[in-house]
Amino acid sequence: GVPWQDIARRNVQGVPDLLAGLDLQDVPRGGLYSPEELIQNGTYDLILGDPMSYVPPADPLMRESIAARNGQNPLNGESLAPPGSGYLANSVNGHERFLPDNDDLQYTCIFPLGAPKDCSMPSPQACECNQPGDQNPLCQAPDGSYGTQQYFAKAYPGLRHLDLLESIGRQGVVGSICPAQTNDATSLDYGYRPVFRTLGEAASSSLLP
C-alpha cells in the first residue's frame, strides 16, 4: 500500500487533490501522478527511498516497522500519532499501535469499510477486532473507544512492489489500495476510479507512435 495523498496531483495550494490537481503543464486535471510525474517530482524518494543504499522512504508511514514509528510527512507536516491516540489522530493511518507479540507491521493507511464488521460473531472472513485491548485504529469508534466492531480496512507499506515499479521507469503506474472516498459514486475520486484512470492514460500513451 501507499497513501493516495503521496501520489496525487497537487492543486494550486499544493494540497493533494484528485479532482483539481495540476499536471506537469499546470493544467488542473486531478488524478494520480503519471509515471513521468512520479519521476520528475521525486516521488519515489518519498514513498520508497533507496533500498539498495538503505535509505528509508521520506514519508514515515511508508517505513516497514513493528515498533511504533514517529516523524512527519515532509509534504504536509502531519505527524504520526502514537499508540493510544484519539480517533483518526493521523488522517492517513489513524495512529500507531502496540504490538506486544511482534507479529505484525504498522499500517501505512486505513480506509472505512462499507459497513462495520462484528468480530464477536463467527465469520469465515478475517476480522481484526477480536482483542479490543490492542487499541487497533481499525477498531476505534468516533468517540475514541475500542470494541469488537471493525470500522476500517488497512494496508501495509508496499516497498517491494514500488521498487519494481521504479525499476521499469515510465512504464510503472503507482496506485493506492486506500481510496480517498467511497461515499459519492458519481465523483471522479470515488473508490479506485483514479487508479483505473491513470492506468488507462498510461496504456493510451504507450500506444502512440
Tab-separated table of N, CA and C in Angstrom, residues 8-12 17 20-31:
chain	number	residue	atom	x	y	z
A	8	ALA	N	-0.955	11.725	-5.357
A	8	ALA	CA	-1.981	12.512	-6.051
A	8	ALA	C	-1.383	13.817	-6.564
A	9	ARG	N	-1.876	14.269	-7.700
A	9	ARG	CA	-1.504	15.596	-8.177
A	9	ARG	C	-1.959	16.649	-7.169
A	10	ARG	N	-1.211	17.745	-7.105
A	10	ARG	CA	-1.488	18.791	-6.138
A	10	ARG	C	-2.115	20.005	-6.819
A	11	ASN	N	-3.045	20.631	-6.102
A	11	ASN	CA	-3.717	21.800	-6.665
A	11	ASN	C	-2.859	23.058	-6.486
A	12	VAL	N	-3.417	24.206	-6.802
A	12	VAL	CA	-2.636	25.445	-6.760
A	12	VAL	C	-2.197	25.794	-5.341
A	17	ASP	N	-5.015	16.632	-4.514
A	17	ASP	CA	-6.375	16.903	-4.978
A	17	ASP	C	-6.667	16.028	-6.196
A	20	ALA	N	-8.753	18.377	-8.811
A	20	ALA	CA	-8.225	19.596	-9.442
A	20	ALA	C	-6.712	19.703	-9.343
A	21	GLY	N	-6.023	18.603	-9.094
A	21	GLY	CA	-4.567	18.635	-9.052
A	21	GLY	C	-3.972	18.980	-10.408
A	22	LEU	N	-2.810	19.624	-10.391
A	22	LEU	CA	-2.180	20.114	-11.613
A	22	LEU	C	-1.234	19.082	-12.204
A	23	ASP	N	-1.263	18.955	-13.530
A	23	ASP	CA	-0.303	18.076	-14.192
A	23	ASP	C	0.989	18.848	-14.466
A	24	LEU	N	1.902	18.284	-15.238
A	24	LEU	CA	3.197	18.918	-15.479
A	24	LEU	C	3.076	20.216	-16.260
A	25	GLN	N	1.962	20.409	-16.956
A	25	GLN	CA	1.725	21.656	-17.688
A	25	GLN	C	0.838	22.615	-16.894
A	26	ASP	N	0.670	22.332	-15.590
A	26	ASP	CA	-0.157	23.149	-14.696
A	26	ASP	C	-1.616	23.198	-15.133
A	27	VAL	N	-2.073	22.143	-15.771
A	27	VAL	CA	-3.487	22.009	-16.118
A	27	VAL	C	-4.183	21.264	-14.984
A	28	PRO	N	-5.308	21.798	-14.454
A	28	PRO	CA	-5.997	21.143	-13.334
A	28	PRO	C	-6.784	19.920	-13.788
A	29	ARG	N	-6.114	18.801	-13.854
A	29	ARG	CA	-6.728	17.560	-14.348
A	29	ARG	C	-7.135	16.622	-13.224
A	30	GLY	N	-6.589	16.813	-12.035
A	30	GLY	CA	-6.851	15.874	-10.960
A	30	GLY	C	-6.175	14.538	-11.214
A	31	GLY	N	-6.529	13.551	-10.418
A	31	GLY	CA	-5.990	12.209	-10.598
A	31	GLY	C	-4.651	12.001	-9.923
